[in-house]
Amino acid sequence: AERRSWFTAAEPKAQGRGCFLSNHTKPASFSQFLGNLLVVPMDGSPWVGFKAIAQEMGRRGHRVTVVMPETTIRMGPGKHYDTLTYPVPYDKTYIDSVMSKHKDIMKKSSQPFMEKIKKRFTQFQAISDFLHITAEKLLFNATRKLGLPTVNLLRGIPCHLDMKSAGCPSPPSYVPRFFTGYTDKMSFKERLINTLMALVEPLFCRLLYWRFDQITRDFLGENVGVAEVLSDSDIWLLRSDFTLDFPRPLMPNIVLVGGINCNVKHPLPPDLDSWVSGQHGFVVFTLGSMVSDLPEEITSVFLEAFRQIPQKVIWRYTGKVPDNVPENVKMMKWVPQNDLLAHPGARAFITHAGSHGVFEGLCHAVPMLMVPRNGDQPDNAARMASRGVGIVLNILDINTETLLKGLKEVINDSRYKENVKKLSDLHNDRLSDPLELSVYWTEFVMRHKGAKHLKSALHELYWFQYFSLDVIALLTTVVLVFVMLTAKCMKLCFRKLRRKRKQE
Amino acid sequence: AERRSWFTAAEPKAQGRGCFLSNHTKPASFSQFLGNLLVVPMDGSPWVGFKAIAQEMGRRGHRVTVVMPETTIRMGPGKHYDTLTYPVPYDKTYIDSVMSKHKDIMKKSSQPFMEKIKKRFTQFQAISDFLHITAEKLLFNATRKLGLPTVNLLRGIPCHLDMKSAGCPSPPSYVPRFFTGYTDKMSFKERLINTLMALVEPLFCRLLYWRFDQITRDFLGENVGVAEVLSDSDIWLLRSDFTLDFPRPLMPNIVLVGGINCNVKHPLPPDLDSWVSGQHGFVVFTLGSMVSDLPEEITSVFLEAFRQIPQKVIWRYTGKVPDNVPENVKMMKWVPQNDLLAHPGARAFITHAGSHGVFEGLCHAVPMLMVPRNGDQPDNAARMASRGVGIVLNILDINTETLLKGLKEVINDSRYKENVKKLSDLHNDRLSDPLELSVYWTEFVMRHKGAKHLKSALHELYWFQYFSLDVIALLTTVVLVFVMLTAKCMKLCFRKLRRKRKQE
């Protein structure tokens, strides 16, 4: 969920077979409609949601084809769908090198400030290159433009590009901008900064997406950018929920499916189940698919803190397991995260605050200790902290004392558990499961060849028309002319009056 | 659906028993939760929706109490709920006299223009008085303020008061104002008028609601108006749908339940069923609960037109049945409107374009001939016409030729049927039935004692903060000071430079 590009985030494409024209007026008969679904997923953690939808659509009898690069982070075949691969000029080693940039940055050292900035930039560049190459190879491998109705599944696109393309107003007075970590209740200073962010956004977006805009233009042969292509989308499946995010205006083609992976759970394997059982419960510790191990000095800080708590700790860690691992800590290359969090013994969740993890923690009401790194993670963490369901630590500044203090607080202070329980009740109380919603809207788009009636009419307006600037200009001119004429008139009258008086 | 006031539209009030704190995290266990529901319905056609929800909530085991005045237009007892009445200083004759104002206005005559305006105003005043009296008697009969979480069921409140109170932005560039009859695609002139409407709205609202504001202040003893009270609402069940209305930004506590009465249908009584059967089908003609008969001259225009079509006509008409009724016309005091429209023989629907009727026509895909009168009817009619599912006629200008032409057009031009079929497919294709949705959200509010997490944060901002005017003022000042200082600096520099040059 960390990073997404316009294209890789904007994905499952649905095409109906045309049989939607058969005679049906009741939803029941819609179930007989079957069609073809093309899925172009985003790699990394977003794959979780794409896979769930692809499998469920296939299970219902649709023909589902998932397109993926030959080399991927975690995508792969599954039940009920076919895969189609396209060649990419990189291998697993390249992907690993891109991913390892995350670890590099966390290395504690006496690096000068500029060195750190440079590393950050290198990381950004590596990831951008990776996304650009993948997008180009995908597009220019296809033989023709598809022109199919589109359903997007996403957590959000930097620059609010998703909201802009869908036509949702985002008043800066209560809609916090990406990367600010603000809530919907801002002080004057925060609103000032938020408004400034909103003002520079258009320029920032141009810079951030110029290469994708270039790819779009080259591919389509038209003078359109990413935003224009995205605004053609029919349905936006947004992995959001108002227990995590703040209430904001949405257009009707935005469907909230936050927590899509929550109900996909299984009992723990017996050996793991017996290991975690114990009167003090256990802590789940994962940092997402992008960061699977840590620099040695940070690892030892965590181990030292874990040694001093009575809880057991399950830690997803793919690196070399150190020698001095305490007895209550189990380091595993892969953990059934959702199943662990669903276990009644889960007392705390140490997470990088990626959206999937946060939703799983919310779903199962586990207090969180959050160590966000990049992308939407700092915002997610700030939002959860503002609801009193966890605390945020900076993994770069962490030491055994601060970590231990934070960990003990979320485990022992019952307010965190109470708050997360209340929020979890709200999050889980819904009429339709997010996966069911996703599948329904995907099928809707297939049945009706789109969902034009839900699209904002602002796409047919120029930006100055949208903001009514032309109307305002006319009204201002009219008022000004009226005021000027009145002034002139009065002047003339006064002059005449004066002259008259003089004559008298 | 014609008229609604802040209070009578803002109604079912739900209170949980507190047992929502019992241990449940899954939606399934929520079904065991039972509570008390207080329903304060709006009289007239809105009662249809209120009754449906009250009955379903009662059927599920909640204790439902419906509060209504002793004398009502159409409210009454039903299955699964209790009623509680409060005294009002009027009787059925008074209500009839208010309602008959609708008929008065339609009387064709050589009335001068001012006379017509005066009649319109008298009608408005009569209805306002009726609503004010009812609201006052309801409030001041209650012994204390309730302080309960609130769910509103409504079609919309004049002045966009519902949207304002819920915090939904309504950009005048593509959100048409009440009573304009515009679509979401407006010409420059239309946008100009729409923007002007948006600008005068705040003043217009003050005037329209000043008496309700007064009642609110008197009752609560606080300096708050209707808008402030409404902004406390938890959930807004809006009888809207994007097959009727245009896509616009909505806040997450707005739930669309347009078409709530569509699936409540029964087979026709055998005698009616055999009467309407025939190769040419039939036309359904109703003008809503507010207008049940017509001035004689208009009635004869309709009868003359009906005489010239092969279809049968079922006409809801409570007035005196004229002598010259053609054989293909059946005038009835009450008709099962939804059941008739659901019948495959229904070829056209002559309607006043009240929202319930329009949704029933949409639901069953019947082309419409619309003769809107007041309230949201002209807007509804314009919206349906813009989708090509019917045509609009002015009942005051109607004559046999125009009526016959319009009627033949909607019956025989297959494009109307095709368009309404497509729109109907979209309208009926939904994951949850509107009644199910209404009940779910009412129960949600009972379970969680409100739905604060869905409320816009703008309610905590002053209007100038919402529009970021304070931030803009500061930024403008900073820019101005900067520009002035730079200008001064440059002036000084130039002066020095010139002096220097002179010295050289």
mmCIF file of N, CA and C in Angstrom, chain B residues 140-196:
data_model
loop_
_atom_site.group_PDB
_atom_site.id
_atom_site.type_symbol
_atom_site.label_atom_id
_atom_site.label_comp_id
_atom_site.label_asym_id
_atom_site.label_seq_id
_atom_site.Cartn_x
_atom_site.Cartn_y
_atom_site.Cartn_z
ATOM 1 N N PHE B 140 -44.629 21.576 21.951
ATOM 2 C CA PHE B 140 -44.993 22.094 23.263
ATOM 3 C C PHE B 140 -45.959 21.173 24.000
ATOM 4 N N ASN B 141 -46.320 20.059 23.364
ATOM 5 C CA ASN B 141 -47.055 19.022 24.053
ATOM 6 C C ASN B 141 -46.096 18.072 24.766
ATOM 7 N N ALA B 142 -44.876 17.939 24.205
ATOM 8 C CA ALA B 142 -43.867 17.075 24.823
ATOM 9 C C ALA B 142 -43.437 17.707 26.144
ATOM 10 N N THR B 143 -43.154 16.855 27.118
ATOM 11 C CA THR B 143 -42.820 17.399 28.427
ATOM 12 C C THR B 143 -41.344 17.767 28.573
ATOM 13 N N ARG B 144 -40.462 17.180 27.781
ATOM 14 C CA ARG B 144 -39.046 17.521 27.906
ATOM 15 C C ARG B 144 -38.343 17.308 26.563
ATOM 16 N N LYS B 145 -37.155 17.901 26.453
ATOM 17 C CA LYS B 145 -36.356 17.677 25.247
ATOM 18 C C LYS B 145 -35.776 16.272 25.323
ATOM 19 N N LEU B 146 -35.707 15.576 24.193
ATOM 20 C CA LEU B 146 -35.364 14.166 24.233
ATOM 21 C C LEU B 146 -33.860 13.885 24.183
ATOM 22 N N GLY B 147 -33.122 14.651 23.412
ATOM 23 C CA GLY B 147 -31.679 14.423 23.334
ATOM 24 C C GLY B 147 -31.312 13.062 22.781
ATOM 25 N N LEU B 148 -32.092 12.571 21.838
ATOM 26 C CA LEU B 148 -31.825 11.249 21.267
ATOM 27 C C LEU B 148 -31.069 11.370 19.950
ATOM 28 N N PRO B 149 -30.306 10.337 19.592
ATOM 29 C CA PRO B 149 -29.718 10.343 18.246
ATOM 30 C C PRO B 149 -30.834 10.336 17.192
ATOM 31 N N THR B 150 -30.601 11.003 16.091
ATOM 32 C CA THR B 150 -31.673 11.229 15.121
ATOM 33 C C THR B 150 -31.354 10.662 13.740
ATOM 34 N N VAL B 151 -32.356 10.033 13.143
ATOM 35 C CA VAL B 151 -32.285 9.592 11.746
ATOM 36 C C VAL B 151 -33.356 10.366 10.986
ATOM 37 N N ASN B 152 -32.998 11.024 9.893
ATOM 38 C CA ASN B 152 -33.985 11.743 9.090
ATOM 39 C C ASN B 152 -34.339 10.949 7.846
ATOM 40 N N LEU B 153 -35.609 10.970 7.489
ATOM 41 C CA LEU B 153 -36.031 10.385 6.216
ATOM 42 C C LEU B 153 -36.657 11.509 5.411
ATOM 43 N N LEU B 154 -36.129 11.783 4.238
ATOM 44 C CA LEU B 154 -36.617 12.946 3.497
ATOM 45 C C LEU B 154 -36.260 12.884 2.020
ATOM 46 N N ARG B 155 -36.966 13.707 1.266
ATOM 47 C CA ARG B 155 -36.667 13.846 -0.154
ATOM 48 C C ARG B 155 -35.743 15.034 -0.382
ATOM 49 N N GLY B 156 -35.732 15.963 0.528
ATOM 50 C CA GLY B 156 -34.934 17.168 0.376
ATOM 51 C C GLY B 156 -35.645 18.295 1.083
ATOM 52 N N ILE B 157 -34.900 19.312 1.520
ATOM 53 C CA ILE B 157 -35.499 20.448 2.198
ATOM 54 C C ILE B 157 -35.210 21.685 1.352
ATOM 55 N N PRO B 158 -36.237 22.520 1.103
ATOM 56 C CA PRO B 158 -35.995 23.721 0.299
ATOM 57 C C PRO B 158 -34.783 24.484 0.831
ATOM 58 N N CYS B 159 -34.080 25.170 -0.098
ATOM 59 C CA CYS B 159 -32.871 25.926 0.278
ATOM 60 C C CYS B 159 -31.658 25.021 0.416
ATOM 61 N N HIS B 160 -31.756 23.750 0.019
ATOM 62 C CA HIS B 160 -30.648 22.820 0.235
ATOM 63 C C HIS B 160 -30.287 22.734 1.711
ATOM 64 N N LEU B 161 -31.280 22.956 2.590
ATOM 65 C CA LEU B 161 -30.986 22.988 4.016
ATOM 66 C C LEU B 161 -30.454 21.640 4.499
ATOM 67 N N ASP B 162 -30.942 20.560 3.872
ATOM 68 C CA ASP B 162 -30.456 19.230 4.242
ATOM 69 C C ASP B 162 -28.972 19.087 3.902
ATOM 70 N N MET B 163 -28.604 19.508 2.680
ATOM 71 C CA MET B 163 -27.216 19.385 2.244
ATOM 72 C C MET B 163 -26.301 20.262 3.087
ATOM 73 N N LYS B 164 -26.795 21.465 3.392
ATOM 74 C CA LYS B 164 -25.993 22.379 4.219
ATOM 75 C C LYS B 164 -25.800 21.806 5.607
ATOM 76 N N SER B 165 -26.877 21.285 6.182
ATOM 77 C CA SER B 165 -26.778 20.783 7.551
ATOM 78 C C SER B 165 -25.927 19.520 7.609
ATOM 79 N N ALA B 166 -25.935 18.730 6.557
ATOM 80 C CA ALA B 166 -25.112 17.521 6.544
ATOM 81 C C ALA B 166 -23.673 17.835 6.151
ATOM 82 N N GLY B 167 -23.443 19.039 5.611
ATOM 83 C CA GLY B 167 -22.079 19.429 5.253
ATOM 84 C C GLY B 167 -21.645 18.997 3.868
ATOM 85 N N CYS B 168 -22.577 18.820 2.938
ATOM 86 C CA CYS B 168 -22.212 18.435 1.570
ATOM 87 C C CYS B 168 -21.941 19.675 0.734
ATOM 88 N N PRO B 169 -20.766 19.781 0.125
ATOM 89 C CA PRO B 169 -20.532 20.903 -0.783
ATOM 90 C C PRO B 169 -21.457 20.780 -1.991
ATOM 91 N N SER B 170 -21.980 21.909 -2.474
ATOM 92 C CA SER B 170 -22.864 21.905 -3.643
ATOM 93 C C SER B 170 -22.368 22.921 -4.662
ATOM 94 N N PRO B 171 -21.268 22.620 -5.388
ATOM 95 C CA PRO B 171 -20.724 23.595 -6.333
ATOM 96 C C PRO B 171 -21.802 24.022 -7.343
ATOM 97 N N PRO B 172 -22.089 25.338 -7.427
ATOM 98 C CA PRO B 172 -23.167 25.774 -8.334
ATOM 99 C C PRO B 172 -22.841 25.539 -9.801
ATOM 100 N N SER B 173 -21.606 25.134 -10.112
ATOM 101 C CA SER B 173 -21.260 24.908 -11.514
ATOM 102 C C SER B 173 -21.880 23.633 -12.068
ATOM 103 N N TYR B 174 -22.214 22.686 -11.211
ATOM 104 C CA TYR B 174 -22.853 21.473 -11.732
ATOM 105 C C TYR B 174 -23.921 20.887 -10.810
ATOM 106 N N VAL B 175 -24.172 21.537 -9.658
ATOM 107 C CA VAL B 175 -25.279 21.085 -8.802
ATOM 108 C C VAL B 175 -26.431 22.071 -8.953
ATOM 109 N N PRO B 176 -27.479 21.677 -9.709
ATOM 110 C CA PRO B 176 -28.573 22.618 -9.962
ATOM 111 C C PRO B 176 -29.329 22.934 -8.680
ATOM 112 N N ARG B 177 -29.748 24.182 -8.526
ATOM 113 C CA ARG B 177 -30.503 24.605 -7.350
ATOM 114 C C ARG B 177 -31.953 24.180 -7.452
ATOM 115 N N PHE B 178 -32.578 24.031 -6.299
ATOM 116 C CA PHE B 178 -34.015 23.793 -6.180
ATOM 117 C C PHE B 178 -34.800 24.724 -7.090
ATOM 118 N N PHE B 179 -35.838 24.254 -7.686
ATOM 119 C CA PHE B 179 -36.814 25.057 -8.438
ATOM 120 C C PHE B 179 -36.281 25.593 -9.765
ATOM 121 N N THR B 180 -35.007 25.289 -10.146
ATOM 122 C CA THR B 180 -34.510 25.822 -11.413
ATOM 123 C C THR B 180 -34.894 24.911 -12.573
ATOM 124 N N GLY B 181 -35.076 23.632 -12.295
ATOM 125 C CA GLY B 181 -35.349 22.678 -13.353
ATOM 126 C C GLY B 181 -34.121 22.394 -14.216
ATOM 127 N N TYR B 182 -32.929 22.836 -13.762
ATOM 128 C CA TYR B 182 -31.710 22.610 -14.549
ATOM 129 C C TYR B 182 -31.186 21.197 -14.335
ATOM 130 N N THR B 183 -30.326 20.752 -15.262
ATOM 131 C CA THR B 183 -29.640 19.478 -15.086
ATOM 132 C C THR B 183 -28.228 19.770 -14.563
ATOM 133 N N ASP B 184 -27.370 18.739 -14.539
ATOM 134 C CA ASP B 184 -25.995 18.980 -14.087
ATOM 135 C C ASP B 184 -25.117 19.511 -15.220
ATOM 136 N N LYS B 185 -25.689 19.596 -16.406
ATOM 137 C CA LYS B 185 -24.952 20.186 -17.525
ATOM 138 C C LYS B 185 -25.658 21.479 -17.901
ATOM 139 N N MET B 186 -25.067 22.610 -17.512
ATOM 140 C CA MET B 186 -25.741 23.896 -17.687
ATOM 141 C C MET B 186 -24.989 24.770 -18.683
ATOM 142 N N SER B 187 -25.749 25.577 -19.403
ATOM 143 C CA SER B 187 -25.138 26.582 -20.268
ATOM 144 C C SER B 187 -24.611 27.705 -19.385
ATOM 145 N N PHE B 188 -23.882 28.640 -19.998
ATOM 146 C CA PHE B 188 -23.339 29.749 -19.205
ATOM 147 C C PHE B 188 -24.461 30.516 -18.516
ATOM 148 N N LYS B 189 -25.536 30.775 -19.260
ATOM 149 C CA LYS B 189 -26.640 31.531 -18.692
ATOM 150 C C LYS B 189 -27.255 30.774 -17.505
ATOM 151 N N GLU B 190 -27.402 29.464 -17.686
ATOM 152 C CA GLU B 190 -27.967 28.666 -16.595
ATOM 153 C C GLU B 190 -27.049 28.665 -15.373
ATOM 154 N N ARG B 191 -25.743 28.554 -15.646
ATOM 155 C CA ARG B 191 -24.801 28.573 -14.517
ATOM 156 C C ARG B 191 -24.841 29.923 -13.818
ATOM 157 N N LEU B 192 -25.019 30.971 -14.606
ATOM 158 C CA LEU B 192 -25.118 32.313 -14.031
ATOM 159 C C LEU B 192 -26.309 32.388 -13.076
ATOM 160 N N ILE B 193 -27.464 31.954 -13.559
ATOM 161 C CA ILE B 193 -28.667 32.006 -12.720
ATOM 162 C C ILE B 193 -28.515 31.085 -11.511
ATOM 163 N N ASN B 194 -27.959 29.893 -11.767
ATOM 164 C CA ASN B 194 -27.763 28.941 -10.676
ATOM 165 C C ASN B 194 -26.845 29.515 -9.597
ATOM 166 N N THR B 195 -25.775 30.205 -10.027
ATOM 167 C CA THR B 195 -24.848 30.807 -9.067
ATOM 168 C C THR B 195 -25.536 31.933 -8.306
ATOM 169 N N LEU B 196 -26.336 32.732 -9.021
ATOM 170 C CA LEU B 196 -27.089 33.800 -8.348
ATOM 171 C C LEU B 196 -28.035 33.207 -7.302
#
